[in-house]
Amino acid sequence: MKILIVEDEQDLLESMTHFLQNEGFVCEKAFNYFTAEEKLVSFDYDALILDIGLPDGNGLDLLDQLKQSGKNTGILIVSAKNSLDDKIKGLDLGADDYISKPFHLSELNSRVRAVLRRRKFEGTNNIIFEEIEINTEQRTVSVNESLLVLTPKEFDLLLFFVTNKNRVLNRQSIAEHLWGDYMDTADHFDFVYTHINNLRKKLREASAGDYIQTIYGIGYKLSQP
Amino acid sequence: MKLLNKINRTYLLSSLIVVIPGLVIAYFLIIFISSEETSEILHGNEQRVVQQIGRQQSIPDFYPLIDVQKVERAHPFEMKDTVIYNPVSRENEAFKEYTTYRIIGTQTYRITVRTPVIEKNDVVASLFLGTALLFLVILTVLYLINKNINHSIWLPFYSNLKAIKSFSLQSSEKLALQQTDISEFNDLNTQVIKLTNKVISDYNSLKEFTENAAHELQTPLSVVQAKVEFLFNQDTLTRKEMAALEIIMDNLQRLRRLNQSLLLLTKIENAQFDQRIPVFFNDFIGGILDSMKEMFEMKNINISLRQEGKFTTSMDLQLARQLISNLTSNILRHTPENGTAQIRIENDKITFSNSGTKPLNPDRIFKRFYKEGQTSTSTGLGLSIVQTICLQNNLSIRYHFSENDHYFVVSKEES
């Protein structure tokens, strides 16, 4: 999988690249509009992560060009403005998803993978982790080929863990992934805790291995044995 | 009081001050002149009477104007005021009387001539009447002039006042004022235009700042967050280091939420949400409640939605959702475990109520950064945002506490 990351903030660009490379992606970097345009014309990418606030141009124009070139590239827009206008415009211009700064890298990873699934692997919506099989289109999970009934939140939680396997997920990022911006409340760690416990219990009852580890004081991690 | 009325009133008052001593002087002048005039007439008449007696030897008798009597001896002449009954008009009339003694031939005559004099009361009355009439005429003329001036001289002033009243920072139109040939008005216009241009430019730079602040703050926050996440995944971390990282992360999130809420608040205050459409609150309140349902369940809060009417108003849909979700999160945060809560929609208001223990301070809860108790993870901006949204959209938000329940009521403001 080849991804182009367009971001004018060097430190952030490095972090994103480093993270996604560890996830097994081939990443290329562009820190301004000019470089990004050049790369998009010359090469094909499976996904584009695009900060639309660039110093030398509006990222939305790149979207327009990409759309006209007819390339099948999954697009994730990054914006610092958190403005609905940008979001609507971007989605109108063919972006697949929108994430606003500041974001968790695990969230970015999860969104990129969702974009890639939607764009590329039609028909193969199954993610397999050990004896657990997740169908992202029908939103079903089976363990050892027998169906496991999960609530929508538990499903999202499991998918989030599997897409970010072997990584420490802090409680903040989990809460945000599950509830978005509504989670401006005090007790969300308890909610995360409850959901994870329920998920673990269901997996255990379906005789799947207990892969979710508690990382003291920080969060949780799904580890491949 | 209008400026013109004030000026006119001053003019009229000062002319009264001048007119009253003038009236007194006029009175004495009139009395003096008429008295002089009467004396001359009496002397003249007396001469004529003497001549006639001398020529014709006859004695004229026109009582009471001329009265001639033969007397034994002469006395000194006498001039005096007197009152004589007039049988024709049947009233006493004032006369001036001049009596002389003349020897014509051998006979001594007492000649008395009289002439009616102006009565003092009449003088006073006519003077006052005349002045009053004069004032009435002046008032009428002033009124007519004012009316005319209002239509000509003051017209540009009033049209400019209207333009200033309808001036709004949100509309991109600059203030256009009508020029006149009155220098005071033109001075005022120039200063007002200068002032509004300054305000517009300040407002624009504030808006620009808001947008820049978003970008400038969010990006470093992203970098820090990414780096902390990177550290989380190091295998060599000790527990203490992990705990420190977690605190960094928690505070980073607070900072982020704070920044986002402040930006939202500024944007609302700048009225940057201006896509007003008819919003049907009944349509989406259920959805917002559903998205938070499990959190209510986890705290075992029994929340119910009662739709007793349809609440509709014209506003930005995004803001309407923000309003409802802030008030609902507020319930979620502040209802004690196993408590009850209710959202009630009526035609003219929406009431959010939840169980509590003691009343909040209604003067302070809508203030920025005000926090009740120790829920330090909240930004303290949620209710400020609610209040600002209400203010901008002709809604009112009120709080009261009764029978151990908190009530937040959003209602349409009577306009």
XYZ file of C-alpha atoms in Angstrom:
640
model
C 0.000 0.000 0.000
C 1.402 3.332 -1.041
C 0.325 6.507 0.667
C 1.121 10.137 -0.018
C 1.052 12.343 3.061
C 0.700 16.060 2.432
C 1.326 18.147 5.535
C 3.158 21.441 5.924
C 4.113 20.929 9.570
C 7.388 18.986 9.381
C 7.225 17.455 12.878
C 3.724 16.205 12.349
C 4.603 14.909 8.879
C 7.468 12.907 10.360
C 5.276 11.453 13.105
C 2.540 10.456 10.688
C 5.025 8.915 8.269
C 6.838 7.036 10.979
C 3.622 5.683 12.424
C 2.146 4.554 9.119
C 5.439 3.012 7.969
C 5.397 0.900 11.117
C 1.902 -0.141 10.112
C 3.382 -1.542 6.910
C 2.513 1.263 4.497
C 4.893 2.712 1.958
C 4.790 6.417 2.653
C 5.847 9.394 0.617
C 5.951 12.908 1.967
C 5.042 16.291 0.539
C 5.227 19.392 2.678
C 3.740 21.857 0.263
C 1.212 22.198 -2.546
C 3.820 22.277 -5.291
C 5.532 19.001 -4.305
C 2.200 17.316 -3.709
C 0.915 18.311 -7.132
C 4.078 17.051 -8.784
C 3.929 13.700 -7.021
C 0.246 13.211 -7.714
C 0.781 13.798 -11.417
C 3.783 11.473 -11.668
C 2.837 8.568 -9.434
C -0.160 6.515 -8.398
C -1.079 6.218 -4.749
C -3.578 4.001 -2.980
C -4.355 6.703 -0.490
C -3.760 10.405 -0.010
C -3.693 12.089 3.366
C -4.166 15.757 2.656
C -3.892 18.753 4.935
C -5.995 21.325 3.100
C -4.389 24.341 4.749
C -1.115 24.525 2.832
C 1.080 27.626 2.715
C 1.245 27.781 -1.085
C -2.224 26.667 -2.084
C -5.547 25.232 -1.062
C -5.540 21.448 -0.704
C -9.074 21.371 -2.068
C -7.700 22.320 -5.500
C -5.531 19.187 -5.437
C -8.675 17.164 -4.839
C -10.268 18.687 -7.878
C -7.254 17.797 -10.058
C -7.118 14.278 -8.700
C -10.798 13.783 -9.390
C -10.341 14.949 -12.987
C -7.396 12.635 -13.569
C -9.712 9.708 -12.786
C -7.249 7.904 -10.536
C -8.663 5.570 -7.921
C -7.081 7.036 -4.832
C -8.596 6.964 -1.377
C -8.583 10.445 0.124
C -8.542 11.490 3.757
C -8.693 15.223 4.417
C -6.978 16.737 7.442
C -8.019 20.192 8.551
C -7.089 22.393 11.457
C -10.151 24.538 11.172
C -12.724 21.971 12.166
C -15.123 23.826 9.921
C -18.177 22.239 8.474
C -17.707 24.149 5.223
C -14.332 22.567 4.533
C -15.735 19.182 5.389
C -18.708 19.458 3.061
C -16.607 20.931 0.242
C -14.002 18.211 0.634
C -16.514 15.406 0.621
C -18.219 16.968 -2.397
C -14.901 16.988 -4.228
C -14.541 13.257 -3.730
C -12.772 12.892 -0.402
C -13.667 9.711 1.476
C -13.311 10.993 4.997
C -12.387 13.986 7.087
C -10.352 14.231 10.270
C -9.661 17.391 12.208
C -6.526 18.351 14.040
C -5.389 17.389 16.536
C -6.003 13.699 15.979
C -4.731 10.484 17.481
C -2.388 8.561 15.176
C -4.316 5.390 15.948
C -7.451 7.168 14.767
C -5.658 8.282 11.611
C -4.559 4.700 10.978
C -8.059 3.405 11.514
C -9.519 5.980 9.115
C -6.906 5.329 6.436
C -7.601 1.625 6.595
C -11.332 2.226 6.371
C -10.784 4.406 3.301
C -8.597 1.747 1.687
C -11.141 -0.958 2.412
C -13.906 1.072 0.841
C -11.865 1.895 -2.244
C -9.923 -1.216 -3.023
C -11.100 -4.418 -1.528
C -14.668 -4.658 -2.628
C -15.790 -8.183 -1.848
C -12.925 -8.789 0.530
C -14.148 -6.945 3.526
C -12.839 -9.507 5.945
C -10.141 -8.754 8.460
C -8.718 -11.772 10.184
C -6.940 -11.694 13.499
C -6.079 -15.136 14.836
C -9.388 -16.970 15.252
C -11.410 -13.744 14.998
C -12.873 -12.731 11.645
C -14.419 -9.321 11.124
C -16.646 -8.470 8.175
C -16.509 -4.687 7.919
C -19.300 -4.369 5.409
C -21.904 -6.424 7.189
C -20.456 -5.463 10.544
C -20.377 -9.025 11.842
C -17.765 -10.922 13.829
C -17.189 -14.624 13.992
C -14.886 -16.574 16.253
C -13.840 -19.995 14.986
C -16.483 -19.564 12.296
C -19.361 -19.155 14.695
C -21.109 -15.822 14.846
C -20.438 -13.545 17.803
C -23.148 -10.981 18.587
C -21.709 -7.596 19.519
C -23.313 -4.196 20.095
C -22.370 -1.539 17.511
C -19.993 0.088 20.006
C -18.327 -3.227 20.836
C -17.913 -3.904 17.136
C -16.280 -0.503 16.594
C -14.048 -1.140 19.571
C -12.886 -4.545 18.306
C -12.246 -3.180 14.817
C -10.286 -0.280 16.281
C -8.145 -2.711 18.268
C -7.548 -5.027 15.333
C -6.592 -2.208 12.950
C -4.187 -0.912 15.588
C -2.921 -4.247 16.814
C 0.253 -4.379 18.870
C -0.126 -0.690 19.686
C -0.945 0.927 22.957
C -4.293 2.661 22.620
C -4.842 5.272 25.294
C -8.265 5.686 26.795
C -8.673 9.141 25.282
C -8.288 7.899 21.755
C -10.646 4.993 22.381
C -13.291 7.247 23.884
C -13.015 9.616 20.984
C -13.157 6.875 18.433
C -16.354 5.529 19.945
C -18.198 8.724 20.828
C -16.581 11.452 18.804
C -16.965 14.955 20.077
C -19.913 14.188 22.303
C -17.377 12.880 24.776
C -16.863 16.201 26.437
C -17.885 14.603 29.682
C -16.118 13.638 32.828
C -16.789 9.962 33.097
C -15.716 8.608 29.740
C -12.913 6.447 31.116
C -15.520 4.454 32.998
C -17.473 4.024 29.799
C -14.374 2.787 27.983
C -13.613 0.437 30.818
C -17.140 -0.985 30.824
C -17.186 -1.511 27.070
C -13.808 -3.207 27.035
C -14.817 -5.495 29.867
C -17.988 -6.467 28.039
C -16.047 -7.133 24.849
C -13.468 -9.249 26.657
C -16.211 -11.223 28.344
C -17.979 -11.935 25.062
C -14.729 -12.965 23.360
C -13.886 -15.236 26.273
C -17.327 -16.825 26.199
C -16.841 -17.495 22.480
C -13.572 -19.184 23.499
C -11.321 -16.702 21.730
C -7.955 -15.932 23.288
C -7.678 -12.981 25.661
C -5.578 -10.712 23.497
C -6.541 -7.375 25.065
C -3.989 -6.335 27.638
C -4.476 -3.540 30.136
C -1.556 -1.135 30.120
C -1.560 0.338 33.575
C -2.411 4.013 33.721
C -2.570 4.459 29.971
C -4.950 2.236 28.148
C -5.114 -1.032 26.327
C -3.293 -3.049 23.708
C -4.345 -5.885 21.446
C -1.293 -8.134 21.163
C -0.635 -10.839 18.688
C 0.762 -13.800 20.582
C -36.679 67.067 23.724
C -35.624 67.798 20.200
C -32.765 70.213 19.693
C -34.940 72.636 17.737
C -37.623 72.702 20.456
C -34.950 73.331 23.039
C -33.597 76.288 21.077
C -37.083 77.685 20.500
C -38.003 77.344 24.138
C -34.875 79.280 25.109
C -35.703 82.009 22.595
C -39.254 82.325 23.851
C -38.244 82.411 27.509
C -35.605 85.069 26.967
C -38.011 87.201 24.920
C -40.539 87.000 27.789
C -37.869 88.295 30.147
C -37.278 91.232 27.848
C -40.960 91.886 27.117
C -42.191 92.198 30.724
C -40.131 95.324 31.693
C -40.888 96.591 28.193
C -44.587 96.362 28.962
C -44.163 98.370 32.204
C -42.224 101.085 30.392
C -44.787 101.151 27.613
C -47.561 101.506 30.156
C -46.018 104.552 31.836
C -45.130 106.089 28.504
C -48.680 105.747 27.240
C -50.109 107.203 30.434
C -47.640 110.113 30.354
C -48.162 110.919 26.687
C -51.939 110.705 26.876
C -51.934 112.927 29.946
C -49.809 115.558 28.165
C -52.043 115.298 25.142
C -55.181 115.779 27.285
C -53.753 118.849 28.992
C -53.026 120.472 25.626
C -56.543 119.725 24.409
C -58.036 121.242 27.592
C -55.944 124.440 27.284
C -57.041 124.759 23.657
C -60.694 124.225 24.490
C -60.501 126.786 27.283
C -59.073 129.372 24.856
C -61.911 128.694 22.424
C -64.488 129.107 25.169
C -62.930 132.454 26.232
C -62.916 133.675 22.630
C -66.540 132.712 22.138
C -67.646 134.455 25.311
C -65.739 137.573 24.239
C -67.156 137.664 20.697
C -70.759 136.670 21.155
C -71.434 137.464 24.747
C -73.100 134.098 24.970
C -72.138 131.366 27.383
C -71.640 127.931 25.796
C -72.847 124.994 27.818
C -71.945 121.429 26.894
C -72.088 119.633 30.185
C -69.912 117.909 31.168
C -67.345 118.931 28.568
C -67.740 122.667 28.960
C -69.218 124.254 32.044
C -69.182 128.096 32.429
C -70.481 129.837 35.544
C -70.565 133.503 36.473
C -68.794 133.980 39.781
C -68.091 136.919 42.143
C -64.373 136.596 42.326
C -61.505 134.764 40.736
C -59.506 131.900 42.098
C -56.253 130.284 40.859
C -56.601 127.811 38.007
C -56.879 124.156 38.812
C -56.147 120.906 36.845
C -57.466 117.627 38.297
C -58.837 114.183 37.584
C -62.432 113.521 38.393
C -65.226 111.024 37.919
C -68.601 112.057 36.631
C -71.759 110.059 36.254
C -72.775 109.766 32.630
C -76.542 109.394 32.407
C -76.333 108.173 28.785
C -74.052 105.224 29.407
C -75.171 105.037 33.052
C -71.734 104.677 34.487
C -69.053 106.727 36.087
C -66.457 107.910 33.641
C -62.999 109.308 34.240
C -62.399 112.885 33.124
C -59.583 115.338 33.275
C -60.864 118.701 34.450
C -59.303 122.169 33.936
C -60.820 125.096 35.771
C -59.812 128.725 35.211
C -61.286 132.071 36.230
C -61.415 134.779 33.590
C -62.631 138.358 33.690
C -64.299 139.099 30.372
C -65.601 142.631 30.256
C -66.703 143.258 33.810
C -67.928 139.815 34.575
C -65.820 137.092 36.151
C -66.411 133.628 34.758
C -65.432 130.267 36.065
C -64.633 128.134 33.025
C -64.385 124.399 33.490
C -63.426 122.202 30.545
C -63.312 118.417 30.762
C -62.238 115.641 28.502
C -62.581 111.879 29.010
C -59.292 110.149 29.706
C -58.119 106.619 28.814
C -58.794 104.255 31.681
C -55.651 102.684 33.122
C -57.217 99.225 33.249
C -57.951 99.433 29.560
C -54.331 100.360 28.848
C -53.047 97.399 30.828
C -55.541 95.013 29.251
C -54.850 96.080 25.700
C -51.098 95.978 26.228
C -51.279 92.397 27.499
C -53.706 91.340 24.832
C -51.479 92.787 22.147
C -48.392 91.064 23.489
C -50.191 87.764 23.858
C -51.400 87.985 20.274
C -47.879 88.749 19.158
C -46.543 85.693 20.942
C -49.210 83.532 19.414
C -48.241 84.741 15.972
C -44.536 84.129 16.700
C -45.291 80.587 17.945
C -47.331 79.767 14.869
C -44.648 81.092 12.568
C -41.942 79.165 14.492
C -44.006 76.002 14.282
C -44.365 76.368 10.544
C -40.650 77.113 10.147
C -39.710 74.077 12.271
C -41.888 71.836 10.231
C -40.256 73.111 7.120
C -36.742 72.855 8.617
C -37.407 69.298 9.735
C -38.215 68.482 6.185
C -35.226 70.196 4.659
C -32.306 70.846 7.015
C -32.818 67.885 9.338
C -33.710 65.389 6.644
C -30.113 64.309 5.903
C -29.475 64.078 9.649
C -32.379 61.708 10.173
C -31.567 59.614 7.122
C -27.969 59.285 8.370
C -29.215 58.338 11.807
C -31.283 55.599 10.191
C -28.246 54.385 8.265
C -26.180 54.242 11.474
C -28.958 52.394 13.292
C -29.130 49.710 10.630
C -25.347 49.412 10.366
C -24.160 45.891 11.062
C -20.657 44.479 11.267
C -21.824 41.215 9.816
C -22.945 42.676 6.541
C -20.015 43.582 4.363
C -21.615 46.897 3.343
C -19.812 50.028 4.407
C -21.684 52.888 6.001
C -22.811 55.463 3.410
C -23.830 58.861 4.800
C -25.563 61.752 3.077
C -23.566 65.011 2.821
C -25.213 68.321 3.717
C -24.209 72.005 3.627
C -24.229 72.142 7.448
C -20.682 71.897 8.722
C -21.584 70.342 12.107
C -23.384 67.499 10.397
C -20.547 66.952 7.972
C -18.014 66.882 10.813
C -20.127 64.286 12.560
C -20.421 62.230 9.362
C -16.675 62.252 8.841
C -15.996 61.098 12.380
C -18.684 58.404 12.274
C -17.306 57.056 8.999
C -13.782 57.023 10.450
C -15.033 55.238 13.543
C -16.989 52.576 11.667
C -14.108 51.929 9.292
C -11.875 51.393 12.297
C -14.425 49.067 13.881
C -14.816 47.107 10.637
C -11.088 46.671 10.251
C -10.682 45.656 13.904
C -13.531 43.194 13.551
C -12.015 41.703 10.419
C -8.620 41.302 12.005
C -10.284 39.681 15.004
C -12.017 37.221 12.711
C -8.765 36.595 10.934
C -7.089 36.074 14.279
C -9.741 33.545 15.273
C -9.126 31.525 12.168
C -5.375 31.776 12.461
C -5.503 30.867 16.124
C -7.323 27.700 15.152
C -4.649 26.680 12.749
C -1.725 27.858 14.798
C -2.860 26.127 17.979
C -4.278 22.937 16.535
C -1.132 22.077 14.615
C 1.322 22.189 17.530
C -1.243 20.294 19.590
C -1.277 17.622 16.884
C 2.493 17.395 16.954
C 2.643 17.056 20.732
C -0.113 14.472 20.705
C 1.622 12.429 18.011
C 4.886 12.510 19.935
C 3.211 11.429 23.174
C 1.541 8.576 21.327
C 4.916 7.615 19.947
C 6.298 7.472 23.483
C 3.384 5.327 24.643
C 4.547 2.605 22.334
C 8.077 2.390 23.678
C 8.635 -0.885 25.510
C 11.215 0.535 27.867
C 8.854 2.842 29.784
C 8.681 2.557 33.545
C 5.367 2.856 35.355
C 6.232 6.309 36.613
C 7.042 7.492 33.111
C 3.803 6.013 31.828
C 1.811 7.768 34.542
C 3.491 11.057 33.653
C 2.714 10.522 29.967
C -0.898 9.801 30.788
C -1.152 13.079 32.692
C 0.390 14.894 29.734
C -2.152 13.254 27.441
C -5.099 14.079 29.689
C -4.131 17.718 29.879
C -3.471 17.834 26.173
C -7.023 16.691 25.600
C -8.348 19.322 27.953
C -6.353 21.960 26.153
C -7.689 20.724 22.862
C -11.308 20.755 24.006
C -10.820 24.150 25.564
C -9.366 25.524 22.360
C -12.165 24.067 20.295
C -14.834 25.399 22.634
C -13.305 28.862 22.725
C -13.101 28.921 18.953
C -16.687 27.801 18.689
C -17.746 30.498 21.130
C -15.876 33.174 19.184
C -17.313 31.965 15.922
C -20.833 32.111 17.327
C -20.211 35.571 18.728
C -18.906 36.662 15.353
C -22.136 35.271 13.905
C -20.222 33.074 11.506
C -23.022 30.536 11.658
C -25.516 32.354 9.513
C -27.230 29.638 7.529
C -30.626 30.316 9.030
C -33.270 27.802 8.125
C -36.447 26.688 9.881
C -35.223 24.143 12.415
C -37.579 21.458 13.708
C -36.136 20.470 17.065
C -38.380 17.438 17.453
C -36.636 15.878 14.449
C -33.191 15.558 15.963
C -33.418 15.692 19.749
C -34.243 11.979 19.835
C -31.165 11.216 17.739
C -28.832 13.192 19.988
C -30.320 11.469 23.011
C -29.830 8.064 21.380
C -26.165 8.755 20.722
C -25.670 9.336 24.443
C -28.099 6.646 25.539
C -25.530 4.152 26.744
C -23.733 6.754 28.782
C -26.983 7.520 30.562
C -27.522 3.808 31.010
C -24.076 3.356 32.499
C -24.801 5.945 35.139
C -28.212 4.338 35.492
C -29.945 7.626 34.802
C -33.531 7.269 33.760
C -33.927 9.849 31.002
C -37.188 10.367 29.159
C -38.176 12.501 26.198
C -41.678 13.963 26.217
C -42.889 15.569 23.022
C -45.940 17.583 23.987
C -45.630 20.024 21.130
C -43.461 21.032 18.193
C -40.651 23.505 18.814
C -39.590 25.312 15.653
C -37.430 28.377 15.139
C -35.262 29.894 12.455
C -31.553 29.363 13.113
C -28.410 27.578 11.955
C -28.954 23.819 12.156
C -25.421 23.137 13.379
C -25.925 25.593 16.231
C -29.297 24.108 17.094
C -27.686 20.674 17.427
C -24.854 22.160 19.476
C -27.379 23.802 21.794
C -29.252 20.569 22.420
C -26.172 18.399 22.756
C -24.551 20.804 25.241
C -27.657 20.871 27.414
C -27.972 17.094 27.209
C -24.284 16.551 28.105
C -24.856 18.932 30.977
C -27.604 16.662 32.288
C -25.401 13.630 31.795
C -22.540 15.195 33.681
C -24.476 16.578 36.607
C -27.172 14.003 37.287
C -26.111 11.760 40.172
C -26.044 8.017 39.566
C -29.480 6.363 39.635
C -31.045 9.806 39.124
C -33.796 10.826 36.752
C -33.832 13.336 33.913
C -36.321 14.579 31.394
C -36.380 16.548 28.164
C -39.786 18.051 27.500
C -40.631 19.698 24.182
C -43.554 22.097 24.021
C -44.620 24.499 21.285
C -42.874 27.485 22.840
C -40.149 25.947 24.976
C -37.893 22.985 25.667
C -37.253 22.058 29.290
C -34.241 20.037 30.413
C -34.673 18.815 33.971
C -32.668 16.461 36.133
C -32.492 15.456 39.753
C -29.999 17.226 41.959
C -29.338 18.102 45.545
C -28.874 21.830 45.839
C -29.641 24.805 43.599
C -26.914 26.306 41.394
C -26.170 29.990 41.308
C -28.194 31.206 38.318
C -26.052 34.338 37.967
C -22.839 32.423 37.572
C -23.533 29.145 35.786
C -23.556 30.796 32.354
C -20.249 32.578 32.977
C -17.184 31.380 31.137
C -14.961 28.962 33.004
C -17.386 28.705 35.898
C -17.343 25.182 37.320
C -19.694 23.767 39.869
C -17.874 21.399 42.194
C -14.830 19.387 41.267
C -15.615 18.104 37.781
C -12.328 19.481 36.580
C -12.436 17.661 33.254
C -15.188 19.918 31.959
C -14.152 23.032 30.088
C -16.564 25.317 31.905
C -17.665 26.671 28.543
C -20.619 24.431 27.694
C -23.307 26.640 29.217
C -21.623 29.825 27.961
C -21.913 28.401 24.481
C -25.579 27.615 25.161
C -26.212 31.158 26.337
C -24.389 32.712 23.384
C -26.336 30.594 20.908
C -29.584 31.645 22.570
C -28.654 35.327 22.554
C -27.881 35.224 18.857
C -31.113 33.518 17.917
C -33.873 35.291 19.872
C -34.071 32.471 22.359
C -33.816 32.772 26.095
C -32.221 30.324 28.511
C -33.328 30.301 32.147
C -32.389 28.192 35.119
C -34.392 27.398 38.207
C -34.408 24.783 40.940
C -37.512 23.338 42.496
C -38.322 20.211 44.482
C -34.774 18.868 44.129
C -34.774 19.206 40.344
C -32.649 21.465 38.157
C -34.519 23.070 35.264
C -32.963 24.613 32.162
C -35.622 26.159 29.945
C -34.995 27.283 26.374
C -37.872 29.414 25.165
C -38.696 31.745 22.342
C -38.217 35.367 23.238
C -41.274 37.541 22.766
C -40.322 40.093 20.190
